[in-house]
Coordinates of C-alpha atoms and ligand atoms in Angstrom, one line a residue:
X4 CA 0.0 0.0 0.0
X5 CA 1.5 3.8 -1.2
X6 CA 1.0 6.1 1.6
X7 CA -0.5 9.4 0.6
X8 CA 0.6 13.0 1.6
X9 CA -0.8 16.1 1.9
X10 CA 1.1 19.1 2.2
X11 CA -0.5 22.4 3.7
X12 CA 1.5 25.2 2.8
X13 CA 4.5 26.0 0.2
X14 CA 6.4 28.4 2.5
X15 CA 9.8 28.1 3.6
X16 CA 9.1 24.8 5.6
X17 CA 6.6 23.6 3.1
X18 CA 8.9 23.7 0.4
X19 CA 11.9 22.1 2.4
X20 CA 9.5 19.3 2.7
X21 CA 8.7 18.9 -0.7
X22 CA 12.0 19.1 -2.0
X23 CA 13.2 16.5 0.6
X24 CA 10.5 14.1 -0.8
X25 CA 10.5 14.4 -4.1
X26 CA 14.6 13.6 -3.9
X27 CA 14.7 11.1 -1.3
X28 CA 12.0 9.2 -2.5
X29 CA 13.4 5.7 -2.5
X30 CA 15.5 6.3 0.8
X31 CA 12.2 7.3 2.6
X32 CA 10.1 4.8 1.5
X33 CA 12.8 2.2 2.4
X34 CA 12.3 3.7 5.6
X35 CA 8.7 3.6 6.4
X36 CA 8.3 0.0 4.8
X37 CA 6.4 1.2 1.9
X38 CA 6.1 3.7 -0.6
X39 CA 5.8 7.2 0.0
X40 CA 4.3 9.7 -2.3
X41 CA 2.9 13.5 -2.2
X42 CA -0.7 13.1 -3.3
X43 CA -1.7 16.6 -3.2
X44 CA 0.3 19.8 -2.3
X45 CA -2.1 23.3 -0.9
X46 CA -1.6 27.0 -1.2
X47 CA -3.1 30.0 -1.3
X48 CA -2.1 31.1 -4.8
X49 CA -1.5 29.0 -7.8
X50 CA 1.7 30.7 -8.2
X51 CA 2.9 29.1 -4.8
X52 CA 1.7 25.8 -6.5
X53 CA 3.8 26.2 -10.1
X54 CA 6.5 24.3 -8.9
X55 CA 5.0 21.7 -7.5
X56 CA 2.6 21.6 -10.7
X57 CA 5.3 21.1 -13.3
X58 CA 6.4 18.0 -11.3
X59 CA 3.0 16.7 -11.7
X60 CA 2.0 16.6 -8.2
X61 CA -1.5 17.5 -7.7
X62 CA -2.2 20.9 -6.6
X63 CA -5.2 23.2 -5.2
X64 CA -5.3 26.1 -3.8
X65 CA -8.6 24.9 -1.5
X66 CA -7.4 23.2 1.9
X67 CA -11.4 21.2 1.9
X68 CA -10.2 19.6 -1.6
X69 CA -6.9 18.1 -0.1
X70 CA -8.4 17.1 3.2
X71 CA -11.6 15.0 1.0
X72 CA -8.9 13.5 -0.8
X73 CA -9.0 9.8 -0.6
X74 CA -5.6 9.3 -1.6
X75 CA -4.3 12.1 1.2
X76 CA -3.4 9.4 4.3
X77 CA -0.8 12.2 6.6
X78 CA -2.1 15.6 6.6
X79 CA 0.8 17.7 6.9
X80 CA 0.4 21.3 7.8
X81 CA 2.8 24.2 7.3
X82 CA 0.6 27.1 7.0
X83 CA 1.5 28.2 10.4
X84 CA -1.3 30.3 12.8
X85 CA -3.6 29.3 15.6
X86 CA -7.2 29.3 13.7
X87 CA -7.5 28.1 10.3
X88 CA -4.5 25.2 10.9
X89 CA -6.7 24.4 14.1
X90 CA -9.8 24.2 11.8
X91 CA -7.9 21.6 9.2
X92 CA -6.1 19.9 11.8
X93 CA -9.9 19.3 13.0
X94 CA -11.6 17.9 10.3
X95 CA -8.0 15.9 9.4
X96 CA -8.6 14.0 12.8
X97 CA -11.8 13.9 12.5
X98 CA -11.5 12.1 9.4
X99 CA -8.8 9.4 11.0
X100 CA -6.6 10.8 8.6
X101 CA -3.3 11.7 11.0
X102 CA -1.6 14.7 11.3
X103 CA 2.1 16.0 10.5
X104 CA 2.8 19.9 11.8
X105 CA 5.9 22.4 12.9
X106 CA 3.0 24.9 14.4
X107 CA 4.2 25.8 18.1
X108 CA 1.5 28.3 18.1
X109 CA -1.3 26.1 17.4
X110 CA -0.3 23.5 19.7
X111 CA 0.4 25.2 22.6
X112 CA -2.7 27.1 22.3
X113 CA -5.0 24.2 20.7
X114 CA -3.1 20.9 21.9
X115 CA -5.6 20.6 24.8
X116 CA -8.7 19.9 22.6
X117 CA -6.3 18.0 19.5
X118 CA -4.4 15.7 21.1
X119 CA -7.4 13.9 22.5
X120 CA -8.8 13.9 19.1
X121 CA -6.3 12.5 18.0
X122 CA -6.4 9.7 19.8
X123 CA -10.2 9.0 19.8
X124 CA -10.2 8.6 15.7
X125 CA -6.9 6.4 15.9
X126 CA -4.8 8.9 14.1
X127 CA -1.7 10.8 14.7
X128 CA -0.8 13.4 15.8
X129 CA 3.0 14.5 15.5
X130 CA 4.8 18.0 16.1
X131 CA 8.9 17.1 16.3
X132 CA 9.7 20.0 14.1
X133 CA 7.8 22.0 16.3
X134 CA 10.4 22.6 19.2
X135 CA 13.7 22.6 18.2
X136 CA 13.9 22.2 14.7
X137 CA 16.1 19.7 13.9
X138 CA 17.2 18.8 17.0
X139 CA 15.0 15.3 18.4
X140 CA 13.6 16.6 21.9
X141 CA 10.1 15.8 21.6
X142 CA 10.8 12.3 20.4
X143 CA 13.7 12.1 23.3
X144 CA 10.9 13.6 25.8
X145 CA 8.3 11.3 24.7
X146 CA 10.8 7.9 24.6
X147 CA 14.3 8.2 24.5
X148 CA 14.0 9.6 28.8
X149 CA 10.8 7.6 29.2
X150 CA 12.3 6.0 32.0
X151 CA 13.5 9.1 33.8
X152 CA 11.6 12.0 35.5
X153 CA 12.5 15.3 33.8
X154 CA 12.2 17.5 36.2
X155 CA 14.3 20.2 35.3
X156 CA 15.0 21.8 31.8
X157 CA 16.5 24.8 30.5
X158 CA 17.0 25.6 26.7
X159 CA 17.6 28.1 24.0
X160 CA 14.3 27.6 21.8
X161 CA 14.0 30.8 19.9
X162 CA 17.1 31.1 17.3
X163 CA 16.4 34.4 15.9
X164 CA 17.2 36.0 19.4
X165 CA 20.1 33.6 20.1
X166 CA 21.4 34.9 17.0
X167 CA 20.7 38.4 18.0
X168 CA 22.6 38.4 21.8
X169 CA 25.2 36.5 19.9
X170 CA 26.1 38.8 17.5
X171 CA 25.5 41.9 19.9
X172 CA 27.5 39.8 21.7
X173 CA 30.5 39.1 19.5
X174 CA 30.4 41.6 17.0
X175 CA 29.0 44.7 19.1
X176 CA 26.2 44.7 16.1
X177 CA 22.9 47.0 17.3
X178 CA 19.7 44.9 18.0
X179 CA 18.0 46.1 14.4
X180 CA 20.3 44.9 12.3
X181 CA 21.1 41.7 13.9
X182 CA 17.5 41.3 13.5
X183 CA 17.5 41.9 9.9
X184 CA 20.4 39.5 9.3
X185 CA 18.4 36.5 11.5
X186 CA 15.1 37.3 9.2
X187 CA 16.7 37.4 6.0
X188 CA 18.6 34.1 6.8
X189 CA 15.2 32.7 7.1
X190 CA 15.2 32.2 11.0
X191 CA 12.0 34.6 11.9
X192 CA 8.7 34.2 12.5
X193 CA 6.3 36.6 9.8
X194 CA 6.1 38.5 12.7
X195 CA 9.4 38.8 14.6
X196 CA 7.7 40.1 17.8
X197 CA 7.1 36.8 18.6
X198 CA 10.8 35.8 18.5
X199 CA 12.0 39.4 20.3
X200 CA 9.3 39.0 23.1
X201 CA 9.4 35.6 23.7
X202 CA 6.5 34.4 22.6
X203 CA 7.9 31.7 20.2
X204 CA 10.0 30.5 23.0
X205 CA 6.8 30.2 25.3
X206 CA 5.1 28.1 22.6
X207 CA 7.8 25.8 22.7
X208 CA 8.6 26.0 26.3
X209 CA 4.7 25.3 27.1
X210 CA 4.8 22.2 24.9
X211 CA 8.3 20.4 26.4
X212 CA 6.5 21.2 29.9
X213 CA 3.5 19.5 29.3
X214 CA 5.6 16.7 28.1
X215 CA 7.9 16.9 31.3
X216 CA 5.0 17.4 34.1
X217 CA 2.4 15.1 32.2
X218 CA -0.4 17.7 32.7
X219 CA -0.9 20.4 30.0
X220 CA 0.6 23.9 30.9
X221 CA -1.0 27.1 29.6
X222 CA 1.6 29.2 27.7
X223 CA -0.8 32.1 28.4
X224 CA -0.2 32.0 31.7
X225 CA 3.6 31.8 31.9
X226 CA 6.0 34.6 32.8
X227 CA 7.5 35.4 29.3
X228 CA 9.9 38.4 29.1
X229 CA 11.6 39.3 25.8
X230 CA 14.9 40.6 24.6
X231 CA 14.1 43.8 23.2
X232 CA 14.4 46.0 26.5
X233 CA 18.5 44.3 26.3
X234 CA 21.0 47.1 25.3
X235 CA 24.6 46.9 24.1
X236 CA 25.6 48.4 28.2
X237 CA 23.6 44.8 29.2
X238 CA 25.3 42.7 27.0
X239 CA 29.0 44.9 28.4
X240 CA 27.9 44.2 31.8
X241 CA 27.1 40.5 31.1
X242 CA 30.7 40.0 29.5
X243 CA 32.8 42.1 33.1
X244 CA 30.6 39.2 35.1
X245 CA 32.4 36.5 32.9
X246 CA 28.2 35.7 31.4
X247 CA 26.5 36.3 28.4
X248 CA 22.6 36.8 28.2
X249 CA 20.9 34.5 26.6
X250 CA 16.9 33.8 26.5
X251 CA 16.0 30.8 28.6
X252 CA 13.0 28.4 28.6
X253 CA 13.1 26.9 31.9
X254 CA 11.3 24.0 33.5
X255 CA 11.1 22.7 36.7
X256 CA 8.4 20.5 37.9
X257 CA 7.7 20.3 41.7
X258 CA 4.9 18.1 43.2
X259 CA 2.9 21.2 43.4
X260 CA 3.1 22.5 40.0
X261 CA 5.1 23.1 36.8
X262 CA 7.3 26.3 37.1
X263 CA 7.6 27.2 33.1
X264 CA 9.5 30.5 31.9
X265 CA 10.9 32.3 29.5
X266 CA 13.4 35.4 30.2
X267 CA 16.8 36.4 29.3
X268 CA 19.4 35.0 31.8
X269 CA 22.5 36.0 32.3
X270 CA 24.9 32.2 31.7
X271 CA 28.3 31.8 33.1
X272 CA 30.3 31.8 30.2
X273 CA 31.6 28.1 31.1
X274 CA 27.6 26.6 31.0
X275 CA 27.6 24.8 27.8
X276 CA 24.8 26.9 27.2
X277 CA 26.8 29.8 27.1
X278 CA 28.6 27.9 24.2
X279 CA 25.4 28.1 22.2
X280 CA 25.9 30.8 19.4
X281 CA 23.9 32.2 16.8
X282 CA 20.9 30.3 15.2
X283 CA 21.6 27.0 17.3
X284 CA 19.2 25.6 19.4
X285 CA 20.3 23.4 22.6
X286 CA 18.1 21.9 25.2
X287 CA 19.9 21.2 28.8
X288 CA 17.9 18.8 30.7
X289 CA 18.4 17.1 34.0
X290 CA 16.5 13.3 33.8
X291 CA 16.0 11.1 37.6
X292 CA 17.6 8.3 36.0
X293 CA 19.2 9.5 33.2
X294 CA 21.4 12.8 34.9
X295 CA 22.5 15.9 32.8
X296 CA 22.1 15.4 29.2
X297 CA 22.0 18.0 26.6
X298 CA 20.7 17.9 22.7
X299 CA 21.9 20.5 20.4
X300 CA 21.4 21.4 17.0
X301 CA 19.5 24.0 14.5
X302 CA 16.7 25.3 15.9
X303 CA 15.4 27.3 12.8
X304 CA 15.3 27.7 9.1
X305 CA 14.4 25.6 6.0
X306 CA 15.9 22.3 6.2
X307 CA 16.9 21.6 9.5
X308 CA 12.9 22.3 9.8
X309 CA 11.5 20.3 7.0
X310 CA 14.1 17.3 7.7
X311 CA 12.3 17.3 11.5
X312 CA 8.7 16.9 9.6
X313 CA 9.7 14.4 6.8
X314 CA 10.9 12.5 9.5
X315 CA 7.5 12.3 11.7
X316 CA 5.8 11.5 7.8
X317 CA 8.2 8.6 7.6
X318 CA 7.2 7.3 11.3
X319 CA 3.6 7.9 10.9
X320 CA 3.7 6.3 7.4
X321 CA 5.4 3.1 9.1
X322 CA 2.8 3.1 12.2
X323 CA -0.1 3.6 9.0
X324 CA 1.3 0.8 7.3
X325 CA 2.6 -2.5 9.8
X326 CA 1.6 -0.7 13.5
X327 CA 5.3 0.2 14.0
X328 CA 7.5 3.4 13.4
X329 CA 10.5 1.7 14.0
X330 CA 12.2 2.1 10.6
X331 CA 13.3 -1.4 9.0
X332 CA 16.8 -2.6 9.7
X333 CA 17.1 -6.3 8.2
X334 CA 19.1 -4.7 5.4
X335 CA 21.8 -4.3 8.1
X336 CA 22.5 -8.0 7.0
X337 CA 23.2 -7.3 3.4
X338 CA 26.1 -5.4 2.2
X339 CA 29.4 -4.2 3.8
X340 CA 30.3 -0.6 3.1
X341 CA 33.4 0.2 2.1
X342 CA 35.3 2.2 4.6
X343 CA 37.2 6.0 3.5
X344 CA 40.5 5.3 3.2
X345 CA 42.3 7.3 6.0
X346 CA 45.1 7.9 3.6
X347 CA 42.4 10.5 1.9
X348 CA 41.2 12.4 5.2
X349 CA 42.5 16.3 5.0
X350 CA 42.9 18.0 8.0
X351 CA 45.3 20.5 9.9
X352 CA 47.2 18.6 12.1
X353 CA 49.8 18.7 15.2
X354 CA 53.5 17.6 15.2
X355 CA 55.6 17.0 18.0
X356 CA 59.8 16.1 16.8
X357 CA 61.8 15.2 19.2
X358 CA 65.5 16.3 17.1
X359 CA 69.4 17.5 17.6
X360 CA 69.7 20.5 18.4
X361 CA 71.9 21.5 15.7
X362 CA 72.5 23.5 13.2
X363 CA 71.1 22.7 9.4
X364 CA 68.1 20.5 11.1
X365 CA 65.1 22.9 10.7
X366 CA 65.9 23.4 7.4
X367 CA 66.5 19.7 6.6
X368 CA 62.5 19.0 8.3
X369 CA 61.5 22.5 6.5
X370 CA 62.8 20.4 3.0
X371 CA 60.6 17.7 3.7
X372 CA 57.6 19.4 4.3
X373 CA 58.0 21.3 1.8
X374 CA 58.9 18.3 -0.8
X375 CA 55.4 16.9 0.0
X376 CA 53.3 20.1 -0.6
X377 CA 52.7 20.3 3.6
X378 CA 52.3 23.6 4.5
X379 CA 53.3 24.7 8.1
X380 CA 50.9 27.1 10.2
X381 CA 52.9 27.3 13.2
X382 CA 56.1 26.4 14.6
X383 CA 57.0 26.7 17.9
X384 CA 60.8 25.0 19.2
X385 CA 61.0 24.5 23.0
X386 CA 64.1 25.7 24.9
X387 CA 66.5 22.5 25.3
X388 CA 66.3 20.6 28.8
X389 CA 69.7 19.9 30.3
X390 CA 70.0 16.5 29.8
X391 CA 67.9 15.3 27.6
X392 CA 68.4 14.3 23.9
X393 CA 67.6 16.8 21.4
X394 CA 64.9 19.6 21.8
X395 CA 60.9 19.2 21.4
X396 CA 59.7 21.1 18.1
X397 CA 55.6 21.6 17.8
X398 CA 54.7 22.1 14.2
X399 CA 50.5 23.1 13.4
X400 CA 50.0 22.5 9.7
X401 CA 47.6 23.8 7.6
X402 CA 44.8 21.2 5.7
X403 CA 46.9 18.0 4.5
X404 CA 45.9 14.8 3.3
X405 CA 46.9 12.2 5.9
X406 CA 48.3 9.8 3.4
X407 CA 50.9 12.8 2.4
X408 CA 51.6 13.5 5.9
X409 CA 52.6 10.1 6.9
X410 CA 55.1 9.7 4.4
X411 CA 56.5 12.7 5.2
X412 CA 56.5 11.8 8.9
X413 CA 58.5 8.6 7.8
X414 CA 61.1 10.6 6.2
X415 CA 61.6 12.9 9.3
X416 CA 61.7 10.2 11.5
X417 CA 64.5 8.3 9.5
X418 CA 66.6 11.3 9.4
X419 CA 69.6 10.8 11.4
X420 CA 69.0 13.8 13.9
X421 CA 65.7 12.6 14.8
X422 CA 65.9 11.1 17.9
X423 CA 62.7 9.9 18.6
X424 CA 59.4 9.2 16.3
X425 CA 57.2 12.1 15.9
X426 CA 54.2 12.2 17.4
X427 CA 50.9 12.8 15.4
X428 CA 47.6 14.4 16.6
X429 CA 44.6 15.7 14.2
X430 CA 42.9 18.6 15.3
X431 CA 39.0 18.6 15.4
X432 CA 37.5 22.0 14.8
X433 CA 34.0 20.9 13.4
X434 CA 31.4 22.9 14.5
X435 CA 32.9 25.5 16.3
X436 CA 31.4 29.1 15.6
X437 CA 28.6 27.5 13.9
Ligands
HSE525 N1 11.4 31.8 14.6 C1 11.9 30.6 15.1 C2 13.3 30.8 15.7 C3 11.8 29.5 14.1 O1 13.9 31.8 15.5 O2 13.7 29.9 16.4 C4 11.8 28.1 14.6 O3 10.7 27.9 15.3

């Protein structure tokens, strides 16, 4: 059986979607143990359609007409709002056809009357792109720390205004135009008061809360302060304390209710949240059983966004089609992969030479780095200890294939005024400043 999706919506999400889809077709349907196809895409205007359209998806710019489609299984809807999405989501359920959405906003204000429809027409309902983009905390909330009492959360939910303190921050920018930069990257809400005030944040804060205390908590009635009232003397005074600001959702259930915020703290700069910069996203949670854990990742744009809701089609396409979203693994027993050679891995990396301490040897090391295109970043030469052989040289090179380094390791070491092999480490600077 094909499963059939409807998407809601051809925005920046909505699109993501449908171009992970239409190219990952065969991986995604491998996935969900059975084919996977989009059966009908909505928007507003046929121009939002075209695309879609000349692929020869069907199209239509009235929501009723998608949702009476037979072929439409997962409703999946990126329109974003509380109302009309609540009105769709509605009849979806209602319909036993389940649900696929990113909409915070609805959730948090509507989850108390959709969830439990939901459940009474046997359908699903699934939000992971919701909270968090691409990082996995609903489905780590709901099972990963199902055996663990989360009592106690803190996160950085809202990228556009982690982006913003960052770069006020780093950079010294002013508030506005660190603001234009997060919205024309694609991280803002249409209306960015909802990212400067804290509003998105609450959404998300209101829904992880609910998920942590097991009753539903009221976003409306949380404390939510912004970041617009933070100036360039806050974010100077933060940095004399050793903190920067950032704006917190915080969490902590006690027996006699859930405490749930949102407000711009001031973070030690050795938290790891304080390491959080920019557009990323990182939720620090403290589980009974499980201890600290924290889950980072992109919280905003395009396709950290859409990859969050192509992966709740593929579970909910699985559970629609053999009762289980636990993605098939038998092929783990076919084929071996073959491995990268290590040979071909570039990198920078870090020497330490143990040689004489004599003249002509620098040069001689110089020549062979040199003869096998290694570039040298740094060298530093220690002062020789009395009594030991030779001196300690530390050499950082620039981006090298390891294959090339080794050999030209081989040759230093068989030079007669090395006195001891050279010792080899790779740096790893992935991810940092991201
Ligand atoms: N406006 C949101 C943010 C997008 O900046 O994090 C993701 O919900």
């Amino acid at each position: 059986m094909s499963i059939g999706i409807g998407i809601i919506g051809t925005g920046t999400v909505g699109s993501g979607v449908l171009e992970i889809l239409t190219t990952r077709t065969e991986s995604l349907s491998r996935a969900a143990g059975t084919p996977l196809k989009v059966a009908r895409v909505a928007a507003r205007f046929e121009h939002e359609l075209a695309p879609w359209k000349a692929l020869g998806i069907p199209v239509t710019t009235e929501v009723a007409t998608l949702l009476d489609d037979p072929e439409v299984h997962i409703v999946v809807e990126l329109a974003g709002g509380y109302d009309l999405p609540r009105a769709w989501v509605t009849q979806a359920l209602e319909r036993g056809k389940s649900v696929v959405t990113a909409n915070k906003a609805m959730l948090a204000k509507h989850g108390g009357e959709l969830f439990p429809l939901a459940a009474k027409n046997g359908a699903e309902l699934r939000f992971e792109a919701a909270v968090g983009g691409a990082i996995p905390i609903i489905r780590a909330l709901r099972e990963a720390f199902i055996a663990s009492d989360v009592n106690s959360l803190a996160c950085i939910i809202n990228g556009t205004s982690n982006y913003i303190l960052t770069r006020m921050f780093q950079d010294g920018m002013g508030f506005e135009q660190a603001l234009k930069e997060a919205q024309a990257a694609g991280y803002a809400e249409a209306d960015p008061t909802f990212d400067v005030e804290g509003i998105d944040a609450a959404h998300k804060v209101a829904l992880m809360a609910t998920l942590c205390g097991g009753r539903r908590v009221d976003f409306e009635k949380m404390r939510v302060e912004g970041i617009s009232q933070i100036t360039a003397a806050d974010v100077a005074g933060a940095k004399e304390l050793g903190c920067v600001i950032r704006l917190l959702g915080l969490v902590e259930v006690h027996p006699t209710g859930v405490d749930a915020r949102v407000h711009p703290c001031l973070v030690p700069q050795a938290h790891p949240l304080a390491g959080v910069n920019g557009a990323m996203n990182a939720v620090f949670l403290d589980g009974s059983t499980t201890g600290p854990s924290m889950l980072y990742g992109k919280g905003a744009g395009k396709m950290p966004t859409a990859s969050a809701v192509v992966a709740d089609i593929v579970d909910v396409a699985g559970i629609l089609h053999r009762k289980s979203p636990v993605h098939d693994l038998s092929w783990f027993g076919g084929e071996e992969a073959p491995l990268f050679p290590t040979s071909d891995v570039e990198g920078p990396y870090y020497l330490r030479l143990q040689v004489g301490d004599k003249p002509g040897v620098l040069a001689r090391i110089a020549k062979v780095l040199g003869d096998s295109g290694i570039s040298v970043s740094r060298l530093i030469q220690h002062e020789a200890i009395p009594g030991a052989e030779g001196v300690t040289m530390v050499v950082d090179t620039h981006v090298v294939r390891e294959g090339a380094l080794l050999e030209a390791i081989a040759r230093i070491d068989a030079l007669p005024e090395t006195v001891a092999p050279t010792v080899v480490l790779r740096f790893y600077e992935k991810g940092v400043g991201a």
